[in-house]
Coordinates of C-alpha atoms in Angstrom, one line a residue:
Chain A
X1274 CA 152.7 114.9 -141.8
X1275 CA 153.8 112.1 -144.4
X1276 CA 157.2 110.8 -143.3
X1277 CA 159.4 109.8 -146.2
X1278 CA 162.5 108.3 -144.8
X1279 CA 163.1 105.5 -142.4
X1280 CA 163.4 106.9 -138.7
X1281 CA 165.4 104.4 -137.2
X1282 CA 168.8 104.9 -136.1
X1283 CA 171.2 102.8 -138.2
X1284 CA 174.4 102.0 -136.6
X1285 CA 174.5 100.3 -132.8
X1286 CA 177.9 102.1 -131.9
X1287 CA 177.6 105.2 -134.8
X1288 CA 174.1 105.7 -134.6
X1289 CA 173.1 108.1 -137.5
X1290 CA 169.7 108.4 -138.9
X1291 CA 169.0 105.7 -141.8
X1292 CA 166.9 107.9 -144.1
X1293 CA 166.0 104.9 -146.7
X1294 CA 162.0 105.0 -148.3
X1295 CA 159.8 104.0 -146.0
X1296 CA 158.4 100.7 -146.2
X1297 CA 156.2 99.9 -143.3
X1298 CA 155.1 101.2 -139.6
X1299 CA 155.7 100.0 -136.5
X1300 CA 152.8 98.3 -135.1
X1301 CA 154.0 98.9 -131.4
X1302 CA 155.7 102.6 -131.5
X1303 CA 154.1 103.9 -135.1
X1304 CA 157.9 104.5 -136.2
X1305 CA 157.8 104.8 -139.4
X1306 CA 161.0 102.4 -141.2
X1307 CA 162.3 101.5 -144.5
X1308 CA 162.7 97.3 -145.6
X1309 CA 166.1 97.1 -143.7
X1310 CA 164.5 98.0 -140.6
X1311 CA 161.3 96.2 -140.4
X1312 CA 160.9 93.0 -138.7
X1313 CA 158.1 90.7 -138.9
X1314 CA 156.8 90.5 -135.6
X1315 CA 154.4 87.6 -134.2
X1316 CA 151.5 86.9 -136.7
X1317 CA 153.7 88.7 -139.3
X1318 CA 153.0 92.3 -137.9
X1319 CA 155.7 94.7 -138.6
X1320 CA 157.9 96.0 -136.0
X1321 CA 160.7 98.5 -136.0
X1322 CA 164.3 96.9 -135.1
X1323 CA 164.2 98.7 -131.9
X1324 CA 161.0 97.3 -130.5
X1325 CA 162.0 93.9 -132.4
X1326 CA 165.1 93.7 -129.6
X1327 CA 162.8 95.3 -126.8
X1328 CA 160.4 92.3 -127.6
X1329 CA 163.1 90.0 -128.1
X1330 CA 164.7 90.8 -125.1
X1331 CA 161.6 91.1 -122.8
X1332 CA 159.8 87.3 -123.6
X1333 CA 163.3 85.5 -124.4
X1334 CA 164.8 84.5 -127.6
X1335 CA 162.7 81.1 -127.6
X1336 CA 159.7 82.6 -126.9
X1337 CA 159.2 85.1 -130.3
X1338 CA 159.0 83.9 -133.7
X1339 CA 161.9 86.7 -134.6
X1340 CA 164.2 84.9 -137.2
X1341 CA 167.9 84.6 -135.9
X1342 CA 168.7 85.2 -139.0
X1343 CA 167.2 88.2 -139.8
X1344 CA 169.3 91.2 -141.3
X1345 CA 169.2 93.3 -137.9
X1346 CA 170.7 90.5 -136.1
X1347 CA 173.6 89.9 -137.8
X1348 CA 175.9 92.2 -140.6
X1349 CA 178.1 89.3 -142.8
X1350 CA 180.8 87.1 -141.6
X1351 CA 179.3 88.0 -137.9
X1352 CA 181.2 85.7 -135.6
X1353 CA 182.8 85.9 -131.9
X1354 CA 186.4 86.7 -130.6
X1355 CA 186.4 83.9 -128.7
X1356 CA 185.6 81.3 -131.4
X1357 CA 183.2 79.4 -132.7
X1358 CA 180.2 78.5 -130.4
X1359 CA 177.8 77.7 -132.6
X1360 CA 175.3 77.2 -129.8
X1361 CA 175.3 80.8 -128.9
X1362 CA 172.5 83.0 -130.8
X1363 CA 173.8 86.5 -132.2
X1364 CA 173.7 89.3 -129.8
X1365 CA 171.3 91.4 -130.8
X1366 CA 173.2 94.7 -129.5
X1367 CA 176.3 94.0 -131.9
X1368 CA 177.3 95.8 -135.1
X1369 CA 174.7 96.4 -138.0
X1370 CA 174.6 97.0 -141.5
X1371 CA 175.1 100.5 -140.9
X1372 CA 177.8 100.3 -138.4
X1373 CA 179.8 99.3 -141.5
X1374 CA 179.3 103.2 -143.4
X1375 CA 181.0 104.5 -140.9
X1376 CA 184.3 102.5 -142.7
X1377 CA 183.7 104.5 -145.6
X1378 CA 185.5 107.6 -145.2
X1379 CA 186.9 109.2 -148.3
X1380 CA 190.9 108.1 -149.3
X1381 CA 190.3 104.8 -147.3
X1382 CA 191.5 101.7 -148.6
X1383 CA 188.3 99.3 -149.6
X1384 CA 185.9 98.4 -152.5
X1385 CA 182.0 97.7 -152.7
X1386 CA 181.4 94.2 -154.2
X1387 CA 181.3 95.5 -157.7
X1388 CA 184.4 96.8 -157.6
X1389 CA 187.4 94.8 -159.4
X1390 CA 189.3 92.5 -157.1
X1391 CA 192.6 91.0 -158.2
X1392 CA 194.1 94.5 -159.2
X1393 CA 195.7 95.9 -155.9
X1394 CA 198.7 93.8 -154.9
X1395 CA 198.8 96.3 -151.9
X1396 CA 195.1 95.5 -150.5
X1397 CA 194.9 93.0 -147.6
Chain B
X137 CA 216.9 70.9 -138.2
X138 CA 217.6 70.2 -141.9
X139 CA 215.5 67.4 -142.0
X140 CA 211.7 67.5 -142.5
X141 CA 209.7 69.5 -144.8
X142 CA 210.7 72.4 -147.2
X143 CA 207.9 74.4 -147.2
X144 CA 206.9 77.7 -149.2
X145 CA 204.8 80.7 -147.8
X146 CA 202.8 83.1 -149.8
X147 CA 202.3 85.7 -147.9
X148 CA 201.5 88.7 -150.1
X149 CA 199.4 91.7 -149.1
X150 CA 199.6 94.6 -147.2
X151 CA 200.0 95.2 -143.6
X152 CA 201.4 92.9 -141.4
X153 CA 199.0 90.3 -141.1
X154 CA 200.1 88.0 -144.2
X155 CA 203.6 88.0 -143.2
X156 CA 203.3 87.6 -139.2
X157 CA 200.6 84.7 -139.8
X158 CA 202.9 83.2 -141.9
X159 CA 205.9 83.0 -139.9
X160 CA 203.8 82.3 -136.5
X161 CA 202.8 78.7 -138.6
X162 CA 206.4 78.3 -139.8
X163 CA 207.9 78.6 -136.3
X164 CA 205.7 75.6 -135.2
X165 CA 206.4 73.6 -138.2
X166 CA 210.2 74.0 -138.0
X167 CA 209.4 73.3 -133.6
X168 CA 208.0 70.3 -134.8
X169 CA 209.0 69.1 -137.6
X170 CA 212.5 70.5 -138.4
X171 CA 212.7 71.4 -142.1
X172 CA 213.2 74.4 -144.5
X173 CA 210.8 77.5 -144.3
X174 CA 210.8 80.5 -146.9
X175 CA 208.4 83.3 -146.7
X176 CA 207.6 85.4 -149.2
X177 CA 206.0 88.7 -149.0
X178 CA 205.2 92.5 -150.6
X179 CA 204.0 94.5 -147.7
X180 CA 205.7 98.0 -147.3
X181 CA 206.1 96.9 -144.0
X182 CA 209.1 94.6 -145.1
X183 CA 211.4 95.9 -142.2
X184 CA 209.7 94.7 -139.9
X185 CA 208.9 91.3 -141.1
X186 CA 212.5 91.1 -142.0
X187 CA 213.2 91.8 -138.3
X188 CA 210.9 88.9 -136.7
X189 CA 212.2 86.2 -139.2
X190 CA 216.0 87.0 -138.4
X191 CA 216.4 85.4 -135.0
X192 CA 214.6 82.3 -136.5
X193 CA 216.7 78.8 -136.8
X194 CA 215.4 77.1 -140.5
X195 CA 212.9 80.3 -141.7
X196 CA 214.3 82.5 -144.3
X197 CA 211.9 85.4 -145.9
X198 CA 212.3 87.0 -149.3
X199 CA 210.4 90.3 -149.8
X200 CA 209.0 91.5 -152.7
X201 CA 208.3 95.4 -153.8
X202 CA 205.4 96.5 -152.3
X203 CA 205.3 98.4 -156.5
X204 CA 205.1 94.6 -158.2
X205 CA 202.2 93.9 -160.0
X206 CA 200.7 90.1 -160.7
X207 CA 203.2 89.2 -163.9
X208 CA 206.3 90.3 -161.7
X209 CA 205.2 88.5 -158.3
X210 CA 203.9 85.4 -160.3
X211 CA 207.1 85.4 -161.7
X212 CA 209.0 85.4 -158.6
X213 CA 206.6 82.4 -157.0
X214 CA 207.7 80.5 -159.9
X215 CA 210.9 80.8 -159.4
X216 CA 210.6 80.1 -155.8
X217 CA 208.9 77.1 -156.9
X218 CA 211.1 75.8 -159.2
X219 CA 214.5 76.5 -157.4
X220 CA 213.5 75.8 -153.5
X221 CA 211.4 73.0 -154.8
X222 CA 208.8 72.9 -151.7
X223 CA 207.2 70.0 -150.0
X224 CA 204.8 71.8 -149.0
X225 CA 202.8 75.2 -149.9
X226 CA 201.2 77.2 -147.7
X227 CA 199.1 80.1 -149.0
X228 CA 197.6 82.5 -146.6
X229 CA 194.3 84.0 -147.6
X230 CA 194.2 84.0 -151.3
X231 CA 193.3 81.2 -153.2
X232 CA 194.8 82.5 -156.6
X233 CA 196.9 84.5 -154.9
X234 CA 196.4 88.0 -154.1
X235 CA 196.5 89.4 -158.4
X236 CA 194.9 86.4 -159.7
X237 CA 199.1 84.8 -160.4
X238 CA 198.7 81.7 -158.8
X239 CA 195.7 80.5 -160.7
X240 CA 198.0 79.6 -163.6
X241 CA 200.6 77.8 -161.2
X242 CA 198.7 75.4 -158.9
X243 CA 197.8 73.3 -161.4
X244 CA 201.5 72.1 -162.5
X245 CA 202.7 72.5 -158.6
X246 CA 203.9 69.2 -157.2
X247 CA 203.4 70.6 -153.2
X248 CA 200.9 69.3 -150.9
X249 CA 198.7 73.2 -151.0
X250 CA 197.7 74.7 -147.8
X251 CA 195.4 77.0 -147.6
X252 CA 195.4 79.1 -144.4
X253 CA 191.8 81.2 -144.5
X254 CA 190.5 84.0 -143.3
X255 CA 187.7 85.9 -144.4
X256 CA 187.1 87.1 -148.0
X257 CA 184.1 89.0 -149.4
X258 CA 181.7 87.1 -150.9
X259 CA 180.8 89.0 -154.3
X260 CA 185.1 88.0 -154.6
X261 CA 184.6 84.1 -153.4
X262 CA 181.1 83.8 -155.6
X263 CA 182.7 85.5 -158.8
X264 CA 185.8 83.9 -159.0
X265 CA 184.1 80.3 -158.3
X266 CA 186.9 80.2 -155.2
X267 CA 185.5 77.2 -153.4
X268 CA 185.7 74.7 -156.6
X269 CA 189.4 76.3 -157.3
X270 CA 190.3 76.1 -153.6
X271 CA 188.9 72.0 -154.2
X272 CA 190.5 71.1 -156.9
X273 CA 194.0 73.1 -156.0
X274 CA 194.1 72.5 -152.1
X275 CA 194.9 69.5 -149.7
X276 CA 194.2 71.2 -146.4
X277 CA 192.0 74.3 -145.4
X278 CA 192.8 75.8 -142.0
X279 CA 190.8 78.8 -140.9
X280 CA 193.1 80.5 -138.3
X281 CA 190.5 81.8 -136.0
X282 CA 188.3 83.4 -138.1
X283 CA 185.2 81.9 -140.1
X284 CA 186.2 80.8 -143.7
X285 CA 184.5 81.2 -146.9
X286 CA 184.6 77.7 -147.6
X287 CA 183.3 76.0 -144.3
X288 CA 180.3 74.3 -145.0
X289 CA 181.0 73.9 -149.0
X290 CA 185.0 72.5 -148.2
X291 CA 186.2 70.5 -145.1
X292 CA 188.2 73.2 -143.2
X293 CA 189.6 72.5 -140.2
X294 CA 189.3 75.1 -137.7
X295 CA 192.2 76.3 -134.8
X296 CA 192.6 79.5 -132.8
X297 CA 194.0 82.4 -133.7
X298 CA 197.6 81.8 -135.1
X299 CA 199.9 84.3 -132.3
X300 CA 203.8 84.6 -133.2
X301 CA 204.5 83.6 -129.5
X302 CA 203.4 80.5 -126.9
X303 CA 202.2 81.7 -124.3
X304 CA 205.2 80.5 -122.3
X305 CA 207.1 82.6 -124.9
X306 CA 206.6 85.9 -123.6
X307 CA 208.4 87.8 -121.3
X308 CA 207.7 88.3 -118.2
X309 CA 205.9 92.0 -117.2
X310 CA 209.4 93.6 -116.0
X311 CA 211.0 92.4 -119.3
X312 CA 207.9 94.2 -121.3
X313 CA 208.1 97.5 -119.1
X314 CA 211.9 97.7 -119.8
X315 CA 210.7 97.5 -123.9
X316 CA 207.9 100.0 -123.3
X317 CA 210.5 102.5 -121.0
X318 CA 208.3 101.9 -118.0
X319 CA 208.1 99.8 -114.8
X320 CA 206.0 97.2 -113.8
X321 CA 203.5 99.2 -111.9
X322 CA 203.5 101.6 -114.5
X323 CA 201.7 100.1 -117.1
X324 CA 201.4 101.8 -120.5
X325 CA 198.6 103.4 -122.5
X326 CA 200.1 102.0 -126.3
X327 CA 198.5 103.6 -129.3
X328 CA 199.7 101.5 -132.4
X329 CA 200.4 101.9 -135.6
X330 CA 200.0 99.6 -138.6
X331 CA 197.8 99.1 -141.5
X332 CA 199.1 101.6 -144.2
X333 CA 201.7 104.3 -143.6
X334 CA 198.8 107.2 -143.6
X335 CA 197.3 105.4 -141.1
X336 CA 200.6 104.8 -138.8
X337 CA 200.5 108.8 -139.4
X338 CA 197.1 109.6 -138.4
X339 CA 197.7 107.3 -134.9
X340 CA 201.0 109.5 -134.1
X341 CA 198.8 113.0 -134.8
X342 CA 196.3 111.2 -132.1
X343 CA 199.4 110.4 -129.7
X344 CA 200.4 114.0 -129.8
X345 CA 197.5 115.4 -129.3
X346 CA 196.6 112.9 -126.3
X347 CA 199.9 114.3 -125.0
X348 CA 198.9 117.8 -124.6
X349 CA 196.3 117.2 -122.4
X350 CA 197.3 114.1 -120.4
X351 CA 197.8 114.4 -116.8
X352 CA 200.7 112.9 -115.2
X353 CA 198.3 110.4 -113.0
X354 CA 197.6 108.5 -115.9
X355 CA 198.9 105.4 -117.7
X356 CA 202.2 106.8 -119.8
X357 CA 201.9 107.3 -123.5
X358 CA 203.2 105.2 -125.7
X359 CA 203.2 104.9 -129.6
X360 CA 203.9 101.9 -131.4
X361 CA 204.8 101.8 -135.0
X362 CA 206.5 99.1 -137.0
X363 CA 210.1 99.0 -137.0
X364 CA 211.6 100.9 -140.1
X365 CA 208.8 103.9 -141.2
X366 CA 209.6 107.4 -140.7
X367 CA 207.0 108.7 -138.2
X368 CA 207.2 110.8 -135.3
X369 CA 205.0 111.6 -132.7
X370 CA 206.9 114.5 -130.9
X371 CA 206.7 114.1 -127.5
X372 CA 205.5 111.0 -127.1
X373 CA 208.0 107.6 -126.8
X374 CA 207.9 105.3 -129.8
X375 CA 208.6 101.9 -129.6
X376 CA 209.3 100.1 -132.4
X377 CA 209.4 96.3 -131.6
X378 CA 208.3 93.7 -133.7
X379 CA 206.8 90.9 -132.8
X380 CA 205.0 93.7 -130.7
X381 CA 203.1 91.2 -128.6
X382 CA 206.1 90.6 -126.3
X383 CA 205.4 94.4 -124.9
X384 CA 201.6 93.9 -124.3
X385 CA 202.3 92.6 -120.8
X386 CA 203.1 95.8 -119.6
X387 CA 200.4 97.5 -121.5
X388 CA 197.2 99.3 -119.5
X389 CA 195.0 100.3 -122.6
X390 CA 195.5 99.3 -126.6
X391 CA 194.6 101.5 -128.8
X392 CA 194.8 100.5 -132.5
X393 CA 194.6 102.7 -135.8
X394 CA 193.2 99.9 -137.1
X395 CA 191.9 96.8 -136.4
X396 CA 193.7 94.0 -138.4
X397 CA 193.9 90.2 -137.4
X398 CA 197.3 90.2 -135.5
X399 CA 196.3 93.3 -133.4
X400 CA 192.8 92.2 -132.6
X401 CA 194.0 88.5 -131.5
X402 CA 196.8 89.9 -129.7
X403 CA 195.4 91.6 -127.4
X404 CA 192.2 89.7 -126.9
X405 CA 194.8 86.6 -126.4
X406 CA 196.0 88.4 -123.3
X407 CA 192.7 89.6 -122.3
X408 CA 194.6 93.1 -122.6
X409 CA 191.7 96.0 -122.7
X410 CA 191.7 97.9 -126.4
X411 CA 190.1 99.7 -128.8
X412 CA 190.3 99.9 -131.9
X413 CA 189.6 102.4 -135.6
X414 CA 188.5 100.0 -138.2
X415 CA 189.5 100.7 -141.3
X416 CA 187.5 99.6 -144.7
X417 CA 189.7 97.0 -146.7
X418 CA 189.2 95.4 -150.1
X419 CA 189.2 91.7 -148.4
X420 CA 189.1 92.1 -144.8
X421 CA 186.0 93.4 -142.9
X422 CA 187.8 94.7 -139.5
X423 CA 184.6 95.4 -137.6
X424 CA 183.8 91.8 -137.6
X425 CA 186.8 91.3 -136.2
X426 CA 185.7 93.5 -133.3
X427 CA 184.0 92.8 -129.7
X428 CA 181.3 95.1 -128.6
X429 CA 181.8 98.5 -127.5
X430 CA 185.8 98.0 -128.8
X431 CA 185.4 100.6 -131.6
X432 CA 185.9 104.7 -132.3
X433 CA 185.6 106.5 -135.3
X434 CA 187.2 109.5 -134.9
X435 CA 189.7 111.0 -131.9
X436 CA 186.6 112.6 -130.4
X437 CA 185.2 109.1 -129.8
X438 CA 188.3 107.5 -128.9
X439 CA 188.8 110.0 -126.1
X440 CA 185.8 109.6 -124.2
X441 CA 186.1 105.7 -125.3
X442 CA 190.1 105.9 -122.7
X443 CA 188.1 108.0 -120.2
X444 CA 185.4 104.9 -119.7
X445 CA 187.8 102.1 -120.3
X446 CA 190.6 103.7 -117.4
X447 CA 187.8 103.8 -114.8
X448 CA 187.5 99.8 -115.6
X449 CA 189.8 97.5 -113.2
X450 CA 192.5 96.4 -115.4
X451 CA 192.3 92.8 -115.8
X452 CA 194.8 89.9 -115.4
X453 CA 196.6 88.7 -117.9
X454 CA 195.1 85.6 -119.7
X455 CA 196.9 82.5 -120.2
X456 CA 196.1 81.4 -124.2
X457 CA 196.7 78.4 -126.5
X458 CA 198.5 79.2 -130.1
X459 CA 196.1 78.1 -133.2
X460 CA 199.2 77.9 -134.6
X461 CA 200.5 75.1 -133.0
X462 CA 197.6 73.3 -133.4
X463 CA 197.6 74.0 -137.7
X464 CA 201.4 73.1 -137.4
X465 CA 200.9 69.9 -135.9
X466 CA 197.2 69.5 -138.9
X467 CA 200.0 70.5 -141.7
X468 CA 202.7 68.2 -140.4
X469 CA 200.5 65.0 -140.2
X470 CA 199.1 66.2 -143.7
X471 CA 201.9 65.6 -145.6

C-alpha cells in the first residue's frame, strides 16, 4: 500500500488528519508524514512529531538534539499567559500550526498574509 | 487635575480591546500625573466605551463611525491634533494607524509618540517596513503583556497586561453577585459576548441552548454582552456592565465567544477558570493568546469542555498587579 498523505494528526486540541504529500517515514513507528511533521531525530534520522515529543519527553529536553525551535514546537508569536520567562522551553503539548485552521471557518473575520492590510477600519 | 499632560489616544479598531486598553493607561496617567485625556475610537461597540469613560475625572472619549474609512478618520485625528494640541500621543497597536492615515501625520506631530503594542502579523510588520517607521515616528514602545513585533529590532519596554481596574479596585464578591443577580455562594457560570455583533449573537444562541438542559444544581447562567446591542438570550439573565471585570468575582466558569486581550487577561488576572472560542482576526492571533486546554470550537466541545472544568475545585481569587500602572508611570517619566 503506497501512502500518499501525511498520517499525523495536526491540531493538539482539534486533532484532524493533516493529509499534506508525504515527505519522509518515521524511523521509530514507520508513520508515514509530510515536511511539517518530520523531525530530525538524533544523527538526523527522521521522526514523526508524535515520537519526536515521546522521545523528547522520555530522555529530557537537554538530553536530544531536537531543536527548540523547530516548527512543531512552537506556532508564531507562541508566548505564555503569565509573561515572559524566557528561561522556560516551549511546551511541547501546546497549539500547532494546525490548531490555527480550525479559526478559519467561513464568514469569519481574518486574512492570510497575502491578503491587503490597511483596508478594514473595522478589523482589530 | 488640570495640570500635567494633555495626552491623545488612538484607539481605533473593532471590539473592545483598543478602547478599554486605552482608557485603563489614561486612568493611571491622569492618577499620576493629573492632566487632560481624550480617547478616540470607531468600534461598534461605542456604548459601551462611552459608558466606562463617563465616571472618569480628566478622560473625555470621542467616537468615531464604526462606517469611516482612512480619509475621514485621518481627518478627524488631525483635527484632534490640531485643536487639543497633545503633549503626548499614545497609539495603541498600529503604527500608521489602523487604514494606513497616520503615516502622513506623524511626521509633522509635535507629541512625544507612544506606541502601546501588541501583536501584529508579520507578512503586515515586514511589508510595511513597520519597525523603521515605528523608529523614526516613536519615543516609547510598551508591549502591554503581549510579545511585540519590534522587541529585539526596537527597545520596548515590557509591563503586564494593562486591566481597567487595581486590584484594590474591585468590588468585593457580594458587590459582584448583586451585579450578576446572584449571591455569594452562588457563583455564576458567565458566557460573554464581545468581538463582533454576530458573534455576541452566536454566544446568546449557546446561552439558550445551555439553558434547556441545565439542571438547577449547577452554577446559574449568565450572559454577558456589552452595554447597548440588541441581543437576547431568552431565558437566560443578561448583564450588561462595562468594565465587566468588576462582576468576575462572583463568576464560577468564563466562557468567551471569543478570545480577545481584555477577556483573556481578565480572567487569568483573577485566576478565574474560562474558556474560550477563538476567533480568526486580520491582526490579532487569539489562540496565542490562549492557555492550554482553554479552547472549544464549536458548542459540542464547549459542553463537554463545562462538564470537565465544574468537576475542578474552583480556585481562589488571585491578587494581580496592573501593567498599566507600570506603563503610566514609563509614559509619565518619558515626557
Amino acid at each position: 500500500v503506497v501512502v500518499e498523505e501525511c498520517q499525523e494528526q495536526s491540531g493538539f486540541l482539534f486533532a484532524h488528519a493533516c493529509g499534506h504529500p508525504v515527505a519522509a517515514v518515521c524511523t521509530r513507528c514507520q508513520k508515514a508524514v509530510c515536511e511539517q511533521h518530520t523531525v530530525r531525530g538524533s544523527e538526523g534520522m527522521p521522526l514523526c512529531t508524535t515520537c519526536a515529543r515521546q522521545s523528547r519527553d522520555d530522555d529530557g529536553p537537554d538530553s536530544s538534539d531536537l531543536s527548540d525551535d523547530s516548527p512543531y514546537f512552537y506556532s508564531w508569536y507562541h508566548f505564555r499567559r503569565h509573561g515572559f520567562d524566557e528561561t522556560e522551553g516551549p511546551d511541547p503539548h501546546d497549539f500547532t500550526e494546525g490548531d490555527q485552521g480550525v479559526l478559519d471557518a467561513p464568514g469569519e473575520e481574518g486574512a492570510d498574509e497575502d491578503d491587503p492590510f490597511e483596508d478594514d477600519m473595522g478589523a482589530s | 487635575m488640570a495640570e500635567g499632560p494633555r495626552c491623545l489616544y488612538y484607539a481605533l479598531g473593532g471590539g473592545l480591546g483598543h478602547g478599554m486598553r486605552s482608557l485603563a493607561l489614561a486612568r493611571q496617567i491622569v492618577r499620576s500625573g493629573g492632566g487632560h485625556q481624550l480617547l478616540l475610537f470607531n468600534s461598534p461597540f461605542a456604548p459601551a466605551l462611552l459608558s466606562a469613560v463617563a465616571p472618569e475625572t480628566g478622560i473625555a472619549a470621542q467616537s468615531l463611525s464604526p462606517d469611516a474609512g482612512p480619509d475621514q478618520a485621518g481627518q478627524r485625528v488631525k483635527e484632534a491634533l490640531n485643536t487639543f494640541r497633545p503633549e503626548l500621543f499614545v497609539i495603541d497597536t498600529f503604527p500608521r494607524g489602523l487604514g494606513g492615515e497616520l503615516a502622513t501625520l506623524l511626521p509633522d506631530c509635535s507629541a512625544r509618540c507612544v506606541l502601546i503594542s501588541r501583536g501584529l502579523p508579520r507578512g503586515y510588520v515586514e511589508r510595511y517596513d513597520l519597525a523603521p517607521f515605528v523608529s523614526r515616528h516613536y519615543h516609547l514602545v510598551i508591549a502591554p503583556g503581549e510579545p511585540s513585533p519590534f522587541e529585539g529590532v526596537l527597545p520596548v519596554h515590557r509591563t503586564r497586561p494593562f486591566l481597567v481596574r487595581d486590584w484594590e479596585e474591585l468590588p468585593g464578591q457580594d458587590e459582584a453577585a448583586r451585579r450578576l443577580g446572584t449571591c455569594v455562594d452562588r457563583p455564576v457560570l458567565l458566557l460573554v459576548g464581545s468581538g463582533t455583533l454576530p458573534e455576541c449573537a452566536e454566544v446568546a444562541r449557546w446561552a439558550e441552548r445551555l439553558a434547556k438542559v441545565w439542571a438547577n444544581d449547577l452554577p446559574p447562567l449568565r450572559l454577558a454582552l456589552p452595554p447597548g446591542i440588541a441581543v437576547s438570550a431568552g431565558s437566560v439573565p443578561t448583564v450588561m456592565h462595562c468594565p465587566l471585570l468588576e462582576c468576575l468575582p462572583a463568576v464560577r466558569l468564563l466562557v468567551g465567544g471569543g478570545a480577545g486581550y481584555n477577556l483573556v487577561h481578565e480572567a487569568g488576572a483573577l485566576a478565574v477558570p474560562a474558556l474560550y472560542r477563538p476567533r480568526k482576526r486580520k491582526y490579532d492571533d487569539q489562540l496565542a493568546r490562549l492557555p492550554l486546554g482553554a479552547c472549544f470550537a464549536d458548542f459540542r466541545e464547549l459542553q463537554v469542555a463545562i462538564h470537565r472544568e465544574l468537576q475542578l475545585p474552583r480556585p481562589s481569587l488571585s491578587r494581580y498587579a496592573n501593567g498599566a500602572a507600570e506603563a503610566g508611570r514609563l509614559v509619565l517619566s518619558s515626557t
